[in-house]
Each structure stands twice: as structure tokens, then as C-alpha cells.
mmCIF file of C-alpha atoms and ligand atoms in Angstrom:
data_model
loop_
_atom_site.group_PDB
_atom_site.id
_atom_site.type_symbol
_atom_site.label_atom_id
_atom_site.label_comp_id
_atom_site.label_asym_id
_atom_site.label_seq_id
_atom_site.Cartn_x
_atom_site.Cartn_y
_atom_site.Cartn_z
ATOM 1 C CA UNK A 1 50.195 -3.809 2.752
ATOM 2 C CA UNK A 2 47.303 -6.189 3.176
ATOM 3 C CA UNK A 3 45.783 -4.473 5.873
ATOM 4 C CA UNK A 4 46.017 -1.342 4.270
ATOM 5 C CA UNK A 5 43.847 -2.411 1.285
ATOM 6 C CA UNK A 6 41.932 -4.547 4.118
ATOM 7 C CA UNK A 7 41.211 -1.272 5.974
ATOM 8 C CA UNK A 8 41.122 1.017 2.732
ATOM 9 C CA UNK A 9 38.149 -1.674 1.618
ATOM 10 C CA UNK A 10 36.196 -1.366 4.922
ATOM 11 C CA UNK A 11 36.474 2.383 5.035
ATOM 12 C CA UNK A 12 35.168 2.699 1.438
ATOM 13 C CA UNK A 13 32.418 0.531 2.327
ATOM 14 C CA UNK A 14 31.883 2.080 5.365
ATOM 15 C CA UNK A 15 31.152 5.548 3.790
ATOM 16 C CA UNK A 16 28.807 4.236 0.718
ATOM 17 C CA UNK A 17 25.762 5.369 0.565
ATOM 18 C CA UNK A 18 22.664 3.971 1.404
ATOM 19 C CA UNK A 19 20.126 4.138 -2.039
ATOM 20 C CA UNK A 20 16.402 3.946 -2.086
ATOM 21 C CA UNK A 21 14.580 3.167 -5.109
ATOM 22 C CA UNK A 22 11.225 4.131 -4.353
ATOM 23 C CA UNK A 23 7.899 5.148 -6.032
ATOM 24 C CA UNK A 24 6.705 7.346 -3.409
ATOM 25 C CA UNK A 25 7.310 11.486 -3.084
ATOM 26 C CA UNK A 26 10.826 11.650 -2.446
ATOM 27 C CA UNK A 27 9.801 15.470 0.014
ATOM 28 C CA UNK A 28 8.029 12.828 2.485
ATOM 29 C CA UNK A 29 11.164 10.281 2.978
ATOM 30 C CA UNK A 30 13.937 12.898 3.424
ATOM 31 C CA UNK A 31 13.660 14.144 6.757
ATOM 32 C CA UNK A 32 13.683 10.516 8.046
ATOM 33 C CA UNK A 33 16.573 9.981 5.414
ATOM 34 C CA UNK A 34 17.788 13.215 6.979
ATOM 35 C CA UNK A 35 17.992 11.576 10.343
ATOM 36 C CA UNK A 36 19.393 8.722 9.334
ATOM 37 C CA UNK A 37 22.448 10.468 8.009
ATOM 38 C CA UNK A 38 22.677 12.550 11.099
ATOM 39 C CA UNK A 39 22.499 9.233 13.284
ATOM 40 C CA UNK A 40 24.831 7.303 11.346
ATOM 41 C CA UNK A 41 27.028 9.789 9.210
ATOM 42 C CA UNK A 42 25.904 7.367 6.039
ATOM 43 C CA UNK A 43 24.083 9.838 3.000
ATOM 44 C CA UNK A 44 21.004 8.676 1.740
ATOM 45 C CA UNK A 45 19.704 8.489 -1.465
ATOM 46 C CA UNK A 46 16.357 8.601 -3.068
ATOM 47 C CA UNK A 47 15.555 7.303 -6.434
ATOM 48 C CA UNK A 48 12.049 8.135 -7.278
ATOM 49 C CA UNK A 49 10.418 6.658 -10.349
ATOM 50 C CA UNK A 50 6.962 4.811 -11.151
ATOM 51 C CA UNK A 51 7.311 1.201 -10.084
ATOM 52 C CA UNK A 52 7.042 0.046 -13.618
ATOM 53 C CA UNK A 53 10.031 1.948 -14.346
ATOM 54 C CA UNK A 54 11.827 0.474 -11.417
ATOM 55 C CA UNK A 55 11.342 -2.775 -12.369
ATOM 56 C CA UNK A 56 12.887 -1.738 -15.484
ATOM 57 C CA UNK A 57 15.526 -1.010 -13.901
ATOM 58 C CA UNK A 58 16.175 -3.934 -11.390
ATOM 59 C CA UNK A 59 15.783 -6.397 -14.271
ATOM 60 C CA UNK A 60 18.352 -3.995 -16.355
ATOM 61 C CA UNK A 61 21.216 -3.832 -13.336
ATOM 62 C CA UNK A 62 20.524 -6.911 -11.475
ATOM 63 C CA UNK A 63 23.641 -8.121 -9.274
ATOM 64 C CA UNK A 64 25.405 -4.363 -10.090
ATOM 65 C CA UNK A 65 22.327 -2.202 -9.230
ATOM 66 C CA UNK A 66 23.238 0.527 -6.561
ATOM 67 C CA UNK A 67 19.658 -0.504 -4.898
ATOM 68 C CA UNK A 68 19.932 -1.123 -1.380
ATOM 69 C CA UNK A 69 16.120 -0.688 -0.230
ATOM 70 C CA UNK A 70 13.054 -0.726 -2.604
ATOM 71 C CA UNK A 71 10.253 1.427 -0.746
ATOM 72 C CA UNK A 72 6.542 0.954 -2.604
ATOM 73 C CA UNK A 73 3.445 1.680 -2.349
ATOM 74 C CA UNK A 74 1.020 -1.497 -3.005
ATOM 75 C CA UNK A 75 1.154 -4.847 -1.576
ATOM 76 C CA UNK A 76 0.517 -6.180 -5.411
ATOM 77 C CA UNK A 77 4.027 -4.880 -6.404
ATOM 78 C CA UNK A 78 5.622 -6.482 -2.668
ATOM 79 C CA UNK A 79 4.211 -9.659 -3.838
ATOM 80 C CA UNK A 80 5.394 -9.094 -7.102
ATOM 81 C CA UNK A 81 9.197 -8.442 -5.969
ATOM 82 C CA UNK A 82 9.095 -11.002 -4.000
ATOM 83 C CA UNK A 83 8.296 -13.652 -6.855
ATOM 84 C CA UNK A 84 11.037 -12.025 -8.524
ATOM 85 C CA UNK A 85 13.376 -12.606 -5.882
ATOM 86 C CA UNK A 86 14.408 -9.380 -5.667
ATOM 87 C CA UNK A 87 14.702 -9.346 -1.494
ATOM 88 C CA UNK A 88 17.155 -10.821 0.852
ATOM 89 C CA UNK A 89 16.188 -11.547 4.394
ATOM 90 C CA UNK A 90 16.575 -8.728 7.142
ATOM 91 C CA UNK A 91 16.801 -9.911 10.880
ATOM 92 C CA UNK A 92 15.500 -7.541 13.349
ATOM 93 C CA UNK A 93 13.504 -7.824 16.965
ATOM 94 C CA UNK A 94 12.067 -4.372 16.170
ATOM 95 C CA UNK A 95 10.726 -5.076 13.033
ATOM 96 C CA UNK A 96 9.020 -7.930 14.217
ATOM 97 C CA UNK A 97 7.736 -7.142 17.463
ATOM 98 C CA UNK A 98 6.345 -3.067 15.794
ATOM 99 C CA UNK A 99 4.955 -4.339 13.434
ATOM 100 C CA UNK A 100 1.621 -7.145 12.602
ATOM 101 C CA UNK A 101 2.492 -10.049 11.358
ATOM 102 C CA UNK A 102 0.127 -10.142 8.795
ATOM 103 C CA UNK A 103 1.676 -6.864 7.428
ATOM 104 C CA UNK A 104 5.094 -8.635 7.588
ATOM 105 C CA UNK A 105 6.449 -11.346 5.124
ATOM 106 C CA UNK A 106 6.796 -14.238 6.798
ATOM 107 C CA UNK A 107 10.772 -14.403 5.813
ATOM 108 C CA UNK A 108 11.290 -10.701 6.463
ATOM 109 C CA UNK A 109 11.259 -10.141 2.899
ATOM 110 C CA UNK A 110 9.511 -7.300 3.441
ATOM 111 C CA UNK A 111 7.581 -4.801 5.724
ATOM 112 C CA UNK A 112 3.899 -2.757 5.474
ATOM 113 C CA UNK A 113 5.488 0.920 6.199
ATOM 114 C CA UNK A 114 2.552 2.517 6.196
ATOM 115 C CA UNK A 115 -1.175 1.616 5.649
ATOM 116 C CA UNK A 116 -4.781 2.525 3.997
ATOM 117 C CA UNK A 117 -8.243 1.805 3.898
ATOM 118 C CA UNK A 118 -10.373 0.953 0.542
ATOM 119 C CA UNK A 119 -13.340 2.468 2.380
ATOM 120 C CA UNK A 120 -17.240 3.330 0.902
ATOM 121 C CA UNK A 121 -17.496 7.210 0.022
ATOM 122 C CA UNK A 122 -21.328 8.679 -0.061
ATOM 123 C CA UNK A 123 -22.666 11.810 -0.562
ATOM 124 C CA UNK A 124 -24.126 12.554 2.679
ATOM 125 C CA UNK A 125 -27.666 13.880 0.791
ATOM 126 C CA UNK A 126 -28.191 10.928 -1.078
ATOM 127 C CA UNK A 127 -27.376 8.113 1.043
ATOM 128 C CA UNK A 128 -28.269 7.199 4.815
ATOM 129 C CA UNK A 129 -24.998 5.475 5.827
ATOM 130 C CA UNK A 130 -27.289 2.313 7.679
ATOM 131 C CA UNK A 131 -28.041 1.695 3.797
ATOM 132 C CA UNK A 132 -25.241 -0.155 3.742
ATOM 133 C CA UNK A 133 -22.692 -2.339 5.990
ATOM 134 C CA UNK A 134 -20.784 -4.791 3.364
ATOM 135 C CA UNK A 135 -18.805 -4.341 0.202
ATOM 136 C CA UNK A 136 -20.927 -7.360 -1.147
ATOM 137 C CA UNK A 137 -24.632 -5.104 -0.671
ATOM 138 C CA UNK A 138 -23.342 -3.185 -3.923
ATOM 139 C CA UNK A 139 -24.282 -6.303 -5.565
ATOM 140 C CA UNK A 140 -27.551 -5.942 -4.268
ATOM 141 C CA UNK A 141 -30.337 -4.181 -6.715
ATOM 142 C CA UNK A 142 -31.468 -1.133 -4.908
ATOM 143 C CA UNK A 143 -28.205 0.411 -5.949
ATOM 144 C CA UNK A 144 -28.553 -0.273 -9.478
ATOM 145 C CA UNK A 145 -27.385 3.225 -11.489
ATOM 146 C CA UNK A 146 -25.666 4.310 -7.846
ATOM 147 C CA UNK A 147 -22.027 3.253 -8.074
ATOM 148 C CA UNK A 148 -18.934 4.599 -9.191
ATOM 149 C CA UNK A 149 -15.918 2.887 -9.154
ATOM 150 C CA UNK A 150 -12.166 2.699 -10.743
ATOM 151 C CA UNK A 151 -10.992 0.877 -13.006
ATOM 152 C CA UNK A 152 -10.692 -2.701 -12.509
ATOM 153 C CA UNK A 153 -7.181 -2.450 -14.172
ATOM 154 C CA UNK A 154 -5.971 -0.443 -11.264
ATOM 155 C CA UNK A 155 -3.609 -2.282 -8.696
ATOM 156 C CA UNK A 156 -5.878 -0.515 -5.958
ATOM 157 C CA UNK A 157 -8.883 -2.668 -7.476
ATOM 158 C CA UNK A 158 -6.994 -5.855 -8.704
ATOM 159 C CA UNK A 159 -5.939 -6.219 -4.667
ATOM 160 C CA UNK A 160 -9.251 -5.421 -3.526
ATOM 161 C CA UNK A 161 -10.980 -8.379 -5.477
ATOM 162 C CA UNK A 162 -7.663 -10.737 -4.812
ATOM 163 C CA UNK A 163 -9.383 -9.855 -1.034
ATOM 164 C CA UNK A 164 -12.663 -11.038 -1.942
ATOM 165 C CA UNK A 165 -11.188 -14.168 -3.892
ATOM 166 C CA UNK A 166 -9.621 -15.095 -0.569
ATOM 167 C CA UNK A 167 -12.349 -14.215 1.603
ATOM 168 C CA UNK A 168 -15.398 -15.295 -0.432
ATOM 169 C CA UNK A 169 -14.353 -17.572 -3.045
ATOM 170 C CA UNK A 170 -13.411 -17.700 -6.864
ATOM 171 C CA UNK A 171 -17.786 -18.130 -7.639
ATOM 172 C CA UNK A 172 -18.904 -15.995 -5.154
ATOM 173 C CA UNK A 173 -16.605 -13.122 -6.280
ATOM 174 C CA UNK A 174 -16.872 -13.274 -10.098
ATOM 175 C CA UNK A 175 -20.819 -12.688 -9.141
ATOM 176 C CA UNK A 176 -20.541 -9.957 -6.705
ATOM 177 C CA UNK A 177 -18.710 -8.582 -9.088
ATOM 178 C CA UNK A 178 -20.715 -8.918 -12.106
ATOM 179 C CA UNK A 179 -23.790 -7.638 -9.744
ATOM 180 C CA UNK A 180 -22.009 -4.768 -9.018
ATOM 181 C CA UNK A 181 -20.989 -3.627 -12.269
ATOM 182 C CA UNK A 182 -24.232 -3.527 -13.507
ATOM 183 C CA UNK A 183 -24.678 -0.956 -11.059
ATOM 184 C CA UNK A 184 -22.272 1.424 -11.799
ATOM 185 C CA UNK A 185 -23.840 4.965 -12.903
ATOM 186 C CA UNK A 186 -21.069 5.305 -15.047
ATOM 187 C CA UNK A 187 -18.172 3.583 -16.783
ATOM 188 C CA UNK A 188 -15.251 2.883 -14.691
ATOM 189 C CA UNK A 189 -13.151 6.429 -13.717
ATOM 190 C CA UNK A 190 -10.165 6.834 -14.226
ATOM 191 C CA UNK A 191 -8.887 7.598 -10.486
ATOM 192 C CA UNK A 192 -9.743 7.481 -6.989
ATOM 193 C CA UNK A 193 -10.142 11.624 -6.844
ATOM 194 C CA UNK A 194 -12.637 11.568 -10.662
ATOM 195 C CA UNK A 195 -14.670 9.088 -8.083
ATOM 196 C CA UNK A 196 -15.078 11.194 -5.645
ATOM 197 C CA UNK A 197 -15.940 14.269 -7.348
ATOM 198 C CA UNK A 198 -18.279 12.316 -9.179
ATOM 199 C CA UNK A 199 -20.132 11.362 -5.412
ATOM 200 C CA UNK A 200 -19.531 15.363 -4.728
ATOM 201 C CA UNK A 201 -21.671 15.898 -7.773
ATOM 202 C CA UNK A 202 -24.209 13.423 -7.754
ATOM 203 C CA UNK A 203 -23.712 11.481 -10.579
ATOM 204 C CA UNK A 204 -23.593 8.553 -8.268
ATOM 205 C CA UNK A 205 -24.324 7.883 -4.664
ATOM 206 C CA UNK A 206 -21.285 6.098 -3.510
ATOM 207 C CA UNK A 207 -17.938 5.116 -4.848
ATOM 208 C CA UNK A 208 -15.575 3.144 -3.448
ATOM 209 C CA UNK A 209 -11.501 4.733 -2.527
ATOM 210 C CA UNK A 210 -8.455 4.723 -0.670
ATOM 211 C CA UNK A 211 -9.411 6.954 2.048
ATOM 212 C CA UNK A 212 -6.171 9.418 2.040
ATOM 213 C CA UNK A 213 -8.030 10.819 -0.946
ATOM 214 C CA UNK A 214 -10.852 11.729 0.598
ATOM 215 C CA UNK A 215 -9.229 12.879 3.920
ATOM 216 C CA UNK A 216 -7.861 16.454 2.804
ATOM 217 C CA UNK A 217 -10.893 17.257 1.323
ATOM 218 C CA UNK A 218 -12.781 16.617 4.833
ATOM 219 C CA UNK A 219 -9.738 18.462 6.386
ATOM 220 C CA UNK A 220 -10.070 21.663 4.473
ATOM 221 C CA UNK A 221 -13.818 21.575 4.464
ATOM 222 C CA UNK A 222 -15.024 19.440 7.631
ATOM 223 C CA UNK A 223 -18.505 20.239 6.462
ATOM 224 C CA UNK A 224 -17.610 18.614 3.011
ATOM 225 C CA UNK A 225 -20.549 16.145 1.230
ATOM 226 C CA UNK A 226 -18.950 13.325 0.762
ATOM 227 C CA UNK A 227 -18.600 11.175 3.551
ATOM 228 C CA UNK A 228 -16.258 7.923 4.590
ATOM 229 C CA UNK A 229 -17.351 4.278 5.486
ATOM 230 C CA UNK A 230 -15.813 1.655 6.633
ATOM 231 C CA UNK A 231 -17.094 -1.448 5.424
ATOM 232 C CA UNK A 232 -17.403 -4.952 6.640
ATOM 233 C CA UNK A 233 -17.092 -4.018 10.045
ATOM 234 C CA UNK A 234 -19.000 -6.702 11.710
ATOM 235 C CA UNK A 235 -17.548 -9.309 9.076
ATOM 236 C CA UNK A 236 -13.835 -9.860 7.845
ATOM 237 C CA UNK A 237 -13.659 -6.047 8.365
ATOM 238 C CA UNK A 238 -12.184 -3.175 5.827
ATOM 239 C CA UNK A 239 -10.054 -4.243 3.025
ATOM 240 C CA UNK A 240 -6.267 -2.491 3.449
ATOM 241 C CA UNK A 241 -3.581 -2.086 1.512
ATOM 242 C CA UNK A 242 -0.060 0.015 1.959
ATOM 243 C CA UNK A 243 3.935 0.688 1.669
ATOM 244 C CA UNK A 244 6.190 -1.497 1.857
ATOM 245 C CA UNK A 245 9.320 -1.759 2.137
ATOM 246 C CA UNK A 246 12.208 -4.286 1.080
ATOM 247 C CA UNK A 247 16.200 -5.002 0.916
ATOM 248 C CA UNK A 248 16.917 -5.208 -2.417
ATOM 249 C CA UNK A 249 18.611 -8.767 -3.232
ATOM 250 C CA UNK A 250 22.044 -7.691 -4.172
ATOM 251 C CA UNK A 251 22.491 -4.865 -1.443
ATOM 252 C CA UNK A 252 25.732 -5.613 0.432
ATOM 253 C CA UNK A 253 24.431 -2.907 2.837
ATOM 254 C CA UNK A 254 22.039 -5.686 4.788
ATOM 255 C CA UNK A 255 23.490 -4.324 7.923
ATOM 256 C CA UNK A 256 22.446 -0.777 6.918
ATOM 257 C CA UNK A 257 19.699 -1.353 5.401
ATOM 258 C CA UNK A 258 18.171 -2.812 8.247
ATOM 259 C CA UNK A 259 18.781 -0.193 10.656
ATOM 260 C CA UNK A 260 17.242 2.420 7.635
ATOM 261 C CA UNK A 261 13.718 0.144 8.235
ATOM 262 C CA UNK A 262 14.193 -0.058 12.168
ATOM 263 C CA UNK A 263 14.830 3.799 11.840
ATOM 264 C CA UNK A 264 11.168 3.907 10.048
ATOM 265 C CA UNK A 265 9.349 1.822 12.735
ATOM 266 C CA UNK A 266 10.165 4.683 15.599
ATOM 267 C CA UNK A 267 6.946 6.441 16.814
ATOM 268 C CA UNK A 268 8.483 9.883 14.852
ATOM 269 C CA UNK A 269 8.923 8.691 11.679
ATOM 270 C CA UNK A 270 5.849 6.355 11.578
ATOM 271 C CA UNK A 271 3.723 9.359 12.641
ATOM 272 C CA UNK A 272 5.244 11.832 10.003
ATOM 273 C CA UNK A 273 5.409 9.869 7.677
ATOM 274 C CA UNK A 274 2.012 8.775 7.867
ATOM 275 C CA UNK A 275 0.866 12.139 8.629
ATOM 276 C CA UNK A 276 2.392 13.544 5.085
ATOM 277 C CA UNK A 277 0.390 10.795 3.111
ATOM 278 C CA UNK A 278 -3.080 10.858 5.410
ATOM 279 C CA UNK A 279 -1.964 7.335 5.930
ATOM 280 C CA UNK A 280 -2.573 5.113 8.899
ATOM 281 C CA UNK A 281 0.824 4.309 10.731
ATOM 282 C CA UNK A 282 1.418 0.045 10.710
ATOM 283 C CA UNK A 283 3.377 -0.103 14.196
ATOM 284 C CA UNK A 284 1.240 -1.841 16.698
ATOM 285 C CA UNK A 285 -0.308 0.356 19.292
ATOM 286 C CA UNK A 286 0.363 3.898 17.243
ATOM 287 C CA UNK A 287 -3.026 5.975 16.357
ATOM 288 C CA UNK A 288 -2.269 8.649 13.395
ATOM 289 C CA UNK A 289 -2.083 12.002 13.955
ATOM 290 C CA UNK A 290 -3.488 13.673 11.415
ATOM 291 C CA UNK A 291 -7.633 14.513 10.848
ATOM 292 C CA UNK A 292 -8.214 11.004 10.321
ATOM 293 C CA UNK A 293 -7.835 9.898 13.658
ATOM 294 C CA UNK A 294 -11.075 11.682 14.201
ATOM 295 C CA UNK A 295 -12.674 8.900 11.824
ATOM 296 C CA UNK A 296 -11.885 6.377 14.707
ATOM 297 C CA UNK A 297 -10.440 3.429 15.290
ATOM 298 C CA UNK A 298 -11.550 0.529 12.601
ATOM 299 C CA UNK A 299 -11.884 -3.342 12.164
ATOM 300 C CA UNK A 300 -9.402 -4.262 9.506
ATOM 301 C CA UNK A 301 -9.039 -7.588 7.042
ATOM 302 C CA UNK A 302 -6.289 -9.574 8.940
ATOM 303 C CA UNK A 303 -5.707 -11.532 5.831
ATOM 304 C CA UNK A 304 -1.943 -11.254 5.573
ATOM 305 C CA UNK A 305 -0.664 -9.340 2.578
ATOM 306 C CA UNK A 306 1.422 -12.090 1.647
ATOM 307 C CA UNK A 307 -1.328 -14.434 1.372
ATOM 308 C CA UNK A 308 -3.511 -11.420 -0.698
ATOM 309 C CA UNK A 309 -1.016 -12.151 -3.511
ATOM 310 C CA UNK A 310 -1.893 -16.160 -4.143
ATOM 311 C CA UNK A 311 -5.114 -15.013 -5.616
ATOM 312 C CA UNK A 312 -4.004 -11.953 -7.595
ATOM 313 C CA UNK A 313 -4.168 -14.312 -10.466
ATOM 314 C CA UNK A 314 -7.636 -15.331 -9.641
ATOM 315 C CA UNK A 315 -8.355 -11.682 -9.575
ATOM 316 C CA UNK A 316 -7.117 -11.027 -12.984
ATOM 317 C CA UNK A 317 -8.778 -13.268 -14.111
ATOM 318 C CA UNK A 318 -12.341 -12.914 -12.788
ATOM 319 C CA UNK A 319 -11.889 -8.752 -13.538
ATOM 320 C CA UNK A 320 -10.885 -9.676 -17.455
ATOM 321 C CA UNK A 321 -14.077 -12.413 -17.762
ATOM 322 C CA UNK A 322 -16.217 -10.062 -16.266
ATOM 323 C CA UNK A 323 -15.212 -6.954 -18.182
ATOM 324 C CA UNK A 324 -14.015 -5.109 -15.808
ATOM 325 C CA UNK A 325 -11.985 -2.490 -17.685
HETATM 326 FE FE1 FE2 B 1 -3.008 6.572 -4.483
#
């Protein structure tokens, strides 16, 4: 009788599902959930809600959530998770060994997945790209009434300065940053895409975005005005952010869960899944296949994600005293 309830327990277990709470576009993480079931017989499914909302729920379900893996999409909310203690340790040689360690936590709380670029946008009439090499020359004068930017209450810009806290100081930063927003052409946008139109259109000269927003529009129109730049290239190099991706605490799928992240570190689904987002794949040694790989290869902050988040409070607080709204 015991090993009937013994065996009925493992089988049960054995055919649960494998659930993703995620805040990116459930269409781009079902074919590799697709060939995850057909490698391992175990259905996969996809939760899809604004992170907000999913911390909503973690904090509402705790121990009896049906989470196994929480997939997002800025290192801000990985850092914030992890605070939380909502991740439990995965051990795996091919996580470790595909992917940098500075896009790693250094537990295996969690993995970079995929990654982007906060990269200078210009309209290619206005601006000769040797204008300008650093994110710290848009403090400089000669682009006073030039600059467009997001809002500083965007996770996308709250990581970027928690970059320049770490790589310039609490003092240096808070005047860059006060230098640069008495630059700006206009009041802060509200998105990455209202920038770049606005550097289509002229009301400023550069802007700075993640550069998967400005790669389709290059893609559909190669001959498009707006061009990318890398910045920081001969310094700490390009500020990047990305995915990432996490067992959730209370999972009792660790086993499963595990091989669901190794499945997302082969070549196939690092290049698709990349390739859907215009993102730049994270597993060492892998160039993306989509237009962007024309923009070439790029120096990148090494600063490890991890250590991004112990001066996202630094940040805050430099964007709120300096009014960056
Ligand atoms: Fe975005």
C-alpha cells in the first residue's frame, strides 16, 4: 500500500507542470516552452503579467504559489527578487560556463537571458557622431537645448544612473546629471519610442534608448535618420541591461526548472529568442542574428548586475534631489 501512494506521489509529481511567471510576450517563450515539452513530456506554462502585478502575486501566494520560474526583463526587478528572497539556488555546469559571470548571480540566484544596450540615438543631419564619445559629454554645454531623454522614474533610467553611481561616484553623478538635465530640449518623454521620434523630428539632436527600439526602425528603413551609438567605448564601455531569469523560492520543481534555463542557454533558443526581441544573446561566444549584428561587435560595462543593484538606492536618490521626474 505504501508504495502505491509512494509511486502514485512520484507519478503525480512527475507529470506537474512546469509554470512561468513572466513579464515578457508570452508568443516569444512558447516555441522554446514548446520544445521543452517535446523533450521532456512536462507542459509548460506561461503566466504573463506586468512585474508589479507579479509581485503582487508572489507576496499574495508565497509558499503555495504554482511559480516555478520567474522570467523578467530588468536587472532592477532581479535585484529586487532577490532581496525578497524569492529564489532558491540552481546548480548547473552549463549555466555557468554559457554564460558571464557578471551576468550571473553569484549564488545562481539568477541568470541574464538575454541582453541590451542603453546606447546614444542622433539624427544623422544634426549631429556628426565624433561629437560625442561618453555618456558624461551630455553634461557638457554645447548640447544645451539638444537632449531628449526618459523619464528618470523609468527602471531603464534608474539602472542606468545606479551605473554611473558605481562607476563615477555618488558627487560626480548627481552633477552629470544635473548638467545634463539642463540640457534637455524638452521635458522628460514618456518612452524610449516618443524619444526617438522626437530625434526623427528634430526637436532634439540625440536621445538616449535601449537599442531594440531603434533596431526595427533601421531594419525596415536601413536609410532611416536616426542613427545608434555606442557610448563609452574607450572607457568602462556601454551601459547594459537585460532578462533574467530565476527559480522561484518555493518551486519543488528545482530539478526541472533547471533543465527549463539550461534548455534557454542552447545556441537555438538564445538566437530566437533574442532574435524576436532585437536583443543581444548573453551566452559567451554567440553573435545575434538579427540586423543588429550589422551594428558590430561592442565594448560593454562589465560591472556585474548584481553589484548594479547596491547603488539603486543611491540612484533614487540622486534622480529625486535632482528632479528628475
Ligand atoms: Fe522596453
Amino acid at each position: 500500500m505504501k508504495i502505491v501512494l509512494v509511486l502514485l506521489i512520484f507519478s503525480q509529481m512527475a507529470s506537474a507542470d512546469l509554470m512561468i511567471y513572466t513579464d515578457r510576450v508570452t508568443a516569444r517563450l512558447q516555441p522554446i516552452a514548446d520544445q521543452f515539452t517535446a523533450l521532456t513530456g512536462e507542459k509548460v506554462q506561461i503566466l504573463e503579467l506586468a512585474y508589479p502585478q507579479i509581485k503582487e502575486r508572489l507576496i499574495e501566494e508565497k509558499e503555495n504559489s504554482p511559480a516555478d520560474l520567474v522570467f523578467v526583463k530588468d536587472l532592477i526587478y532581479l535585484n529586487e527578487m532577490t532581496k525578497l528572497n524569492w529564489f532558491q539556488k540552481f546548480n548547473s555546469d552549463i549555466i555557468t560556463s554559457s554564460v558571464p559571470e557578471n551576468l550571473r548571480q553569484s549564488n545562481n540566484l539568477w541568470t541574464a537571458i538575454s541582453m541590451r544596450a542603453r546606447i546614444l540615438i542622433y539624427n544623422s543631419s544634426l549631429v556628426n557622431p565624433a561629437e560625442i564619445e561618453n555618456y558624461q559629454d551630455l553634461a557638457e554645454d554645447k548640447w544645451a537645448g539638444r537632449i531628449c531623454l526618459r523619464s528618470g522614474t523609468h527602471p531603464y533610467n534608474q539602472a542606468l544612473v545606479s551605473s554611473f553611481v558605481a562607476n563615477y561616484g555618488a558627487d560626480r553623478t548627481q552633477k552629470m546629471l544635473t548638467a545634463i538635465l539642463a540640457n534637455l530640449a524638452a521635458e522628460p518623454l514618456s518612452g524610449d519610442s516618443a524619444v526617438i521620434n522626437a530625434v526623427a523630428t528634430g526637436q532634439c539632436d540625440v536621445g538616449i534608448v535601449n537599442h531594440y527600439y531603434l533596431a526595427p526602425l533601421v531594419d525596415a528603413n536601413p536609410a532611416f535618420i536616426v542613427k545608434p551609438l555606442f557610448l563609452n567605448q574607450k572607457t568602462t564601455g556601454v551601459h547594459v541591461n537585460g532578462s533574467g531569469m530565476g527559480i522561484y523560492r518555493y518551486s519543488k520543481q528545482n530539478k526541472l526548472a533547471t533543465q527549463f534555463l539550461e534548455l534557454m542557454m542552447t545556441d537555438e533558443a538564445q538566437l530566437t529568442f533574442s532574435k524576436a526581441h532585437y536583443d543581444y544573446p548573453v551566452k559567451l561566444g554567440l553573435s545575434p542574428s538579427s540586423m543588429i549584428n550589422q551594428w558590430g561587435p561592442f565594448k560593454a560595462d562589465t560591472m556585474s548586475w548584481e553589484k548594479l543593484g547596491d547603488y539603486f538606492e543611491q540612484a533614487l536618490k540622486i534622480i529625486s534631489d535632482v528632479q528628475y521626474r
